[in-house]
Coordinates of C-alpha atoms in Angstrom, one line a residue:
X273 CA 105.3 107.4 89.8
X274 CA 104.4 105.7 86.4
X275 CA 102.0 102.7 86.4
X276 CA 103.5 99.4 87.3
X277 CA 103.9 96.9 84.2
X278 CA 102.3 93.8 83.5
X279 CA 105.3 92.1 84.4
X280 CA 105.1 93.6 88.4
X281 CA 101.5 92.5 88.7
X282 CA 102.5 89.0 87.3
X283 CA 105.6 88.3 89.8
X284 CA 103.6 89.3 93.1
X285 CA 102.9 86.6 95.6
X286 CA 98.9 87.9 96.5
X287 CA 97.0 90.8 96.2
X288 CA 95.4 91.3 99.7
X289 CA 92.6 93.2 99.3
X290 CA 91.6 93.6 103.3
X291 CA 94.2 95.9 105.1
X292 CA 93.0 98.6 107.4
X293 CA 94.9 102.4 107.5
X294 CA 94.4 102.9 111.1
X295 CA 96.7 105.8 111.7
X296 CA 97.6 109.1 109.6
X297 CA 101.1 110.2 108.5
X298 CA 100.5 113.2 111.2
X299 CA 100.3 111.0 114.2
X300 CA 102.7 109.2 116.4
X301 CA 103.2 105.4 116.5
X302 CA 101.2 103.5 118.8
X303 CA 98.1 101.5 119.4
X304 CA 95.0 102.2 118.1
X305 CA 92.1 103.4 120.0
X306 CA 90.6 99.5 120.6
X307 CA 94.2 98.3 120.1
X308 CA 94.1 96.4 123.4
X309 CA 90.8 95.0 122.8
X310 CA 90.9 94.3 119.4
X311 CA 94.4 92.7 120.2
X312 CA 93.1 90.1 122.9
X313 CA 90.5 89.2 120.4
X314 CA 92.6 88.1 117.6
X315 CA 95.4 86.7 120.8
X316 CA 98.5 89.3 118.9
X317 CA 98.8 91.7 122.0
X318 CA 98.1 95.4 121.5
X319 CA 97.2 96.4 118.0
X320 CA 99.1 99.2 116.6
X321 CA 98.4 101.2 113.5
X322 CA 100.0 101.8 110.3
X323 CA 100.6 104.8 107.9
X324 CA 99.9 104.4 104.2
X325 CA 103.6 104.9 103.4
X326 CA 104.3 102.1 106.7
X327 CA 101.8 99.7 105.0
X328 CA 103.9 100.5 101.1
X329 CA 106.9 99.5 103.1
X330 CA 105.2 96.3 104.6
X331 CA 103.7 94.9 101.3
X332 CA 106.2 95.9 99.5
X333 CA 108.8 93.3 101.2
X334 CA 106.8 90.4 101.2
X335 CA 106.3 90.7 97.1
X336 CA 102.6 92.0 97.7
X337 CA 99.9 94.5 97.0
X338 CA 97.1 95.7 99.4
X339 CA 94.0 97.4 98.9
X340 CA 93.9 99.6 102.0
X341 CA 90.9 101.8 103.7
X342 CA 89.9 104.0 106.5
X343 CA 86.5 103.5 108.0
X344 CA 83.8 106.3 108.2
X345 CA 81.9 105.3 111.9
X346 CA 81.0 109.0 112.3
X347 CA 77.2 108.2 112.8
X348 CA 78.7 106.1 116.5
X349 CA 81.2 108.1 117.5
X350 CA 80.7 111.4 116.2
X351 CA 84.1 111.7 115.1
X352 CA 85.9 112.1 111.4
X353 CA 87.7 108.6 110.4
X354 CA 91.4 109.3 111.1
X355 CA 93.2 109.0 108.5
X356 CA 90.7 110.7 105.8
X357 CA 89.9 109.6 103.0
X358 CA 91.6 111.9 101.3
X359 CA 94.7 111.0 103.0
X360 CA 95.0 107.7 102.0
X361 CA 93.9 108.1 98.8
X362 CA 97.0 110.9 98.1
X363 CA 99.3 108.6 99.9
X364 CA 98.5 105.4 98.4
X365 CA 99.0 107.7 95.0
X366 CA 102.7 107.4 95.8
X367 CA 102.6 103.9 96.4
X368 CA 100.9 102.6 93.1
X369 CA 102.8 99.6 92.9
X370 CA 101.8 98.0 96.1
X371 CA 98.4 99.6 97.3
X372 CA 95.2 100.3 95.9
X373 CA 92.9 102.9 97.9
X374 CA 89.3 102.5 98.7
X375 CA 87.3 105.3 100.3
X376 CA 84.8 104.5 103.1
X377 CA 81.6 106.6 103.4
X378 CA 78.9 106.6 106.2
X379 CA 75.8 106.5 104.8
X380 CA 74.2 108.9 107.6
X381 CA 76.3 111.5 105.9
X382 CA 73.5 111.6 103.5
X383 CA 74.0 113.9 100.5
X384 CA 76.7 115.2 102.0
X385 CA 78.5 111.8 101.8
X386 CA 77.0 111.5 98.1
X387 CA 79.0 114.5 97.2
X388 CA 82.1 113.8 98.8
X389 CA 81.7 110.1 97.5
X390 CA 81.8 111.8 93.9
X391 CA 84.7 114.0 94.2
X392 CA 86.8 110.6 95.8
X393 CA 85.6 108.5 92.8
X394 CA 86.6 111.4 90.0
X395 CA 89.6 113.0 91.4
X396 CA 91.6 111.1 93.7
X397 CA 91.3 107.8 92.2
X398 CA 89.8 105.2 94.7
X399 CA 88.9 102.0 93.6
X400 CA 86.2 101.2 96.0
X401 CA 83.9 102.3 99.1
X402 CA 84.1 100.0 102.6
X403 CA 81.1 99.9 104.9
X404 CA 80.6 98.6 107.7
X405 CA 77.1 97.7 108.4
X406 CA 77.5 96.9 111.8
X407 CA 79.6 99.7 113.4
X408 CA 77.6 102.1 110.8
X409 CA 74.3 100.6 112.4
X410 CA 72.6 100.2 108.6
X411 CA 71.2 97.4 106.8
X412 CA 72.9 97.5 103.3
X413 CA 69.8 97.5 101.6
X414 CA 68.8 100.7 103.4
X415 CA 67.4 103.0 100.6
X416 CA 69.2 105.7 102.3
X417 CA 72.3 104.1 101.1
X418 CA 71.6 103.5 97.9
X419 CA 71.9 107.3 96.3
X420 CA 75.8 106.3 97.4
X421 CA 76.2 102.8 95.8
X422 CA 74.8 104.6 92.6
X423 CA 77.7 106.7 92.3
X424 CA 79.8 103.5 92.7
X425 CA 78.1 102.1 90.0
X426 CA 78.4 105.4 87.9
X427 CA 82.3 105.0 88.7
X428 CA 82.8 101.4 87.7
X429 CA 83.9 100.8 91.4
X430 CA 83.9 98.1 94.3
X431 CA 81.3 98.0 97.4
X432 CA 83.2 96.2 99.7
X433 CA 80.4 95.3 103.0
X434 CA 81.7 93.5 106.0
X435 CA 79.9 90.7 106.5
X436 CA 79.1 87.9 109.8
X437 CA 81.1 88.0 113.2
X438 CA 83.0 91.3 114.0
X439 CA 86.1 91.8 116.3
X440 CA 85.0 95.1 116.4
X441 CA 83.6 95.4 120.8
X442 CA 83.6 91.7 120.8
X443 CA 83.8 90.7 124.3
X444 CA 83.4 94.2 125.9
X445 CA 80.1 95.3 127.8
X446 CA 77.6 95.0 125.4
X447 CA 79.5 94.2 122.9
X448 CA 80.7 97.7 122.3
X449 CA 76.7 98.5 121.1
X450 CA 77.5 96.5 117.8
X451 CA 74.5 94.8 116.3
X452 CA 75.3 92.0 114.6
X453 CA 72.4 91.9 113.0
X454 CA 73.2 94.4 110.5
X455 CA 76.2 92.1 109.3
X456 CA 74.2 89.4 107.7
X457 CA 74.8 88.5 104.2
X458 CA 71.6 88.6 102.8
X459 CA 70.4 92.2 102.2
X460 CA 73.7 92.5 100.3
X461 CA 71.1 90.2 97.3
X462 CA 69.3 93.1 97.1
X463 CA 71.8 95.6 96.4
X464 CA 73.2 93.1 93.8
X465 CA 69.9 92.4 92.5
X466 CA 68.6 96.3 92.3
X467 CA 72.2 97.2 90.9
X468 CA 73.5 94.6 89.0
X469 CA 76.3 96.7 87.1
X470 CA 78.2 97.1 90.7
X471 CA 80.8 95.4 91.4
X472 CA 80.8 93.7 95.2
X473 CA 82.7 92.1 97.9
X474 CA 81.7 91.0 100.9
X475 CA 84.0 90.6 103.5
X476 CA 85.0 87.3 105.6
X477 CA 83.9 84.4 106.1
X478 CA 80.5 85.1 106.9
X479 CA 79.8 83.6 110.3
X480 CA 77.0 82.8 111.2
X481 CA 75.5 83.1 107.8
X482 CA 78.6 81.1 105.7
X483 CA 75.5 79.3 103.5
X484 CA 73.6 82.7 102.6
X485 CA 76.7 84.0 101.3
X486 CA 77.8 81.3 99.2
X487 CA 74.2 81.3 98.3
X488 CA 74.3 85.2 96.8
X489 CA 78.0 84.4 95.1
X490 CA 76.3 81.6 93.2
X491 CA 73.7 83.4 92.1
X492 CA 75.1 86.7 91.5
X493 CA 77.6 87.2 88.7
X494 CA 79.1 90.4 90.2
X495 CA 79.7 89.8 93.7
X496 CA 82.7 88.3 95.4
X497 CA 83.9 87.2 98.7
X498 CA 87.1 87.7 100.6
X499 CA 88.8 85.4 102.8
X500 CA 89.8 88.0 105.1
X501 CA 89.7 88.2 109.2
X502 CA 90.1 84.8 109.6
X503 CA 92.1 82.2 109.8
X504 CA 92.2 79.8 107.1
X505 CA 93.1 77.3 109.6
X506 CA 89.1 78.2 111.0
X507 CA 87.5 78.2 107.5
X508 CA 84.5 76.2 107.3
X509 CA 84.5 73.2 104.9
X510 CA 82.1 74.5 102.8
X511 CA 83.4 77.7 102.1
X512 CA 86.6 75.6 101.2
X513 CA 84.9 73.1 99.2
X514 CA 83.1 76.2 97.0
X515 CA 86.4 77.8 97.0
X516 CA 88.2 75.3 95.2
X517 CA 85.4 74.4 92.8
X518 CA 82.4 76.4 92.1
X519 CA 83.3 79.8 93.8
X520 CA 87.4 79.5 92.7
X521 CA 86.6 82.7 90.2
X522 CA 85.0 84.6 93.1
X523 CA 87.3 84.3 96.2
X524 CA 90.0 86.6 96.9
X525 CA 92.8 86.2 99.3
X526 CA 92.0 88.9 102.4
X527 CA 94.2 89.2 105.8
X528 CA 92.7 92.3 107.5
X529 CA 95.9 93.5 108.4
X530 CA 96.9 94.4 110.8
X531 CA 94.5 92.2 113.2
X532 CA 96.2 89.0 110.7
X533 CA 99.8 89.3 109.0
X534 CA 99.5 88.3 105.4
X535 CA 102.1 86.2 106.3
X536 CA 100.1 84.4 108.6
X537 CA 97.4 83.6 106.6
X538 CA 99.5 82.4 103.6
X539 CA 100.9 79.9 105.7
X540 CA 97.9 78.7 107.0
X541 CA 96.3 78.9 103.4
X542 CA 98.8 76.8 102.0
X543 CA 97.8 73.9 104.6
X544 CA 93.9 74.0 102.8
X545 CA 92.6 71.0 100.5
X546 CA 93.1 73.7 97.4
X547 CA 94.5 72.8 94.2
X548 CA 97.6 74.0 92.6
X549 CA 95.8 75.4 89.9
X550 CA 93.5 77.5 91.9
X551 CA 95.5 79.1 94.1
X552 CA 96.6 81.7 91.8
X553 CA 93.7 82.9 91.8
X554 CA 92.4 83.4 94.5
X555 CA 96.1 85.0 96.0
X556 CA 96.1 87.2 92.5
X557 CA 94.3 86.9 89.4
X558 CA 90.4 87.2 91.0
X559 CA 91.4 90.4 92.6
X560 CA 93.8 92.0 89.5
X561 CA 90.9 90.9 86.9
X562 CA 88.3 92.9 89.9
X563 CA 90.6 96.1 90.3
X564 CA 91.4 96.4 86.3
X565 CA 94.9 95.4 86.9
X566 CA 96.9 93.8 84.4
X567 CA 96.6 90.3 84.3
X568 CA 97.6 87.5 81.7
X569 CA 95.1 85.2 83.2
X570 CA 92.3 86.4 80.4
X571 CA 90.7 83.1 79.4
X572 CA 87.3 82.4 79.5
X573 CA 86.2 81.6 83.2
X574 CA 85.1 77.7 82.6
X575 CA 82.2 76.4 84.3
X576 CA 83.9 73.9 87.0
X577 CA 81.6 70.5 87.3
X578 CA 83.5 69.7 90.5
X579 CA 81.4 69.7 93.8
X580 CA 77.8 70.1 94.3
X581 CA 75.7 72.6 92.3
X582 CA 72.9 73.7 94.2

């Protein structure tokens, strides 16, 4: 398939770059593993997966691109991420006008992981890594992951990090075992700070910690935040107030399909206290400038006096 023009980029409602690839084209439909749980959480009934080609199909009629991802958990459950890697990097390959692959990597996998990090960045064309901090029980400034986020870096790629309050075993015994701990913002600073060349995202709204990650956005030129797992209905008025003013280069419109239809959250988007002339960006342009999509938003990124500048 050849590269989608300038033109396709330009006409597409959002780039959502939060979807989840829970289920490989080898499988049958149905729910995910955590389908009913995670599915009571978000109150949308049994969660079922979605291909790569189902999640082309999906995006592709509502006008949309998606980054989409797997997650590597094999350090808790001692099990390969289903789909691989590899997988959804080959599928999305035949979807390049609506979806964008990331690879995720568990950073037990040690040099192992390094390696296979390498061979996903060079020959099957992923954008960017996902970790999960709290399902993959590390703090993100973990030296043990950063012979991974150097590779990144090498690549000119994205380290995408969920951040704050996780669906993931919330309101099962224990909480599934997840540590919420590991989700704070704030060790993300370091990782920004000892490799400022890498590009970063972190994920949601950052509950509990919504301040510390405005914080690190502020400061830090290269990392972002997504709006993703949320609704916008739930936002929290600062992260709305930053959003339209001092952080409007550095949001990007997230659903975490398919726990939130991007539907769903453009509707509820549209109801926010954000001007016209921001919400192109954060539904498109941030994310297309990020990936190294076209975009015809190239202008200088002003410095807006609205708000209040820490």
């Amino acid at each position: 398939m050849s590269s989608p023009s300038l033109q396709h980029w330009r006409e597409l409602a959002g780039i959502d770059v939060h979807v989840h690839v829970h289920r490989s084209v080898e499988d049958d439909a149905g729910p995910v593993a955590s389908g009913d749980q995670m599915g009571e959480y978000f109150g949308i009934g049994t969660m079922h997966g979605y291909t790569v080609p189902e999640l082309a199909v999906h995006y592709r009629e509502r006008n949309m691109a998606a980054v989409v991802f797997t997650v590597d958990s094999v350090s808790a459950t001692g099990e390969e991420p289903v789909p691989s890697n590899r997988e959804v990097a080959e599928q999305a390959a035949e979807h390049q006008d609506v979806l964008v692959p990331f690879a995720s990597i568990d950073p037990a996998r040690g040099a192992t992981g390094v390696r296979e990090a390498r061979i996903l960045a060079r020959d099957y064309g992923v954008r960017g890594f996902k970790f999960h901090p709290g399902v993959q029980g590390f703090f993100p400034d973990d030296r043990r992951a950063y012979p991974l986020y150097e590779v990144i870096q090498e690549f000119g790629l994205i380290a995408l990090f969920h951040t704050g309050q996780t669906g993931v075993g919330a309101g099962s015994r224990g909480g599934g075992g997840i540590r919420l701990k590991y989700s704070s913002p704030l060790p993300i600073d370091d990782v920004a700070a000892d490799f400022p060349d890498l590009d970063i995202i972190m994920a949601h709204p950052s509950f509990p910690w919504q301040d510390e990650a405005l914080s690190i956005a502020l400061h830090k030129p290269r990392v972002y935040i997504d709006l993703s797992g949320w609704s916008p209905k739930y936002f929290p008025a600062q992260l709305v107030q930053y959003a339209d003013t001092l952080l409007k280069h550095k949001m990007l419109f997230g659903s975490d399909f398919p726990v939130i239809s991007p539907e769903k959250w453009m509707e509820e988007f549209a109801k926010l206290p954000i001007r016209d002339s921001v919400r192109p960006l954060i539904l498109r342009e941030n994310a297309a400038r990020l990936l190294g999509l076209p975009t015809d938003s190239d202008a200088d990124i002003d410095t807006d006096t609205e708000g209040n500048r820490p």
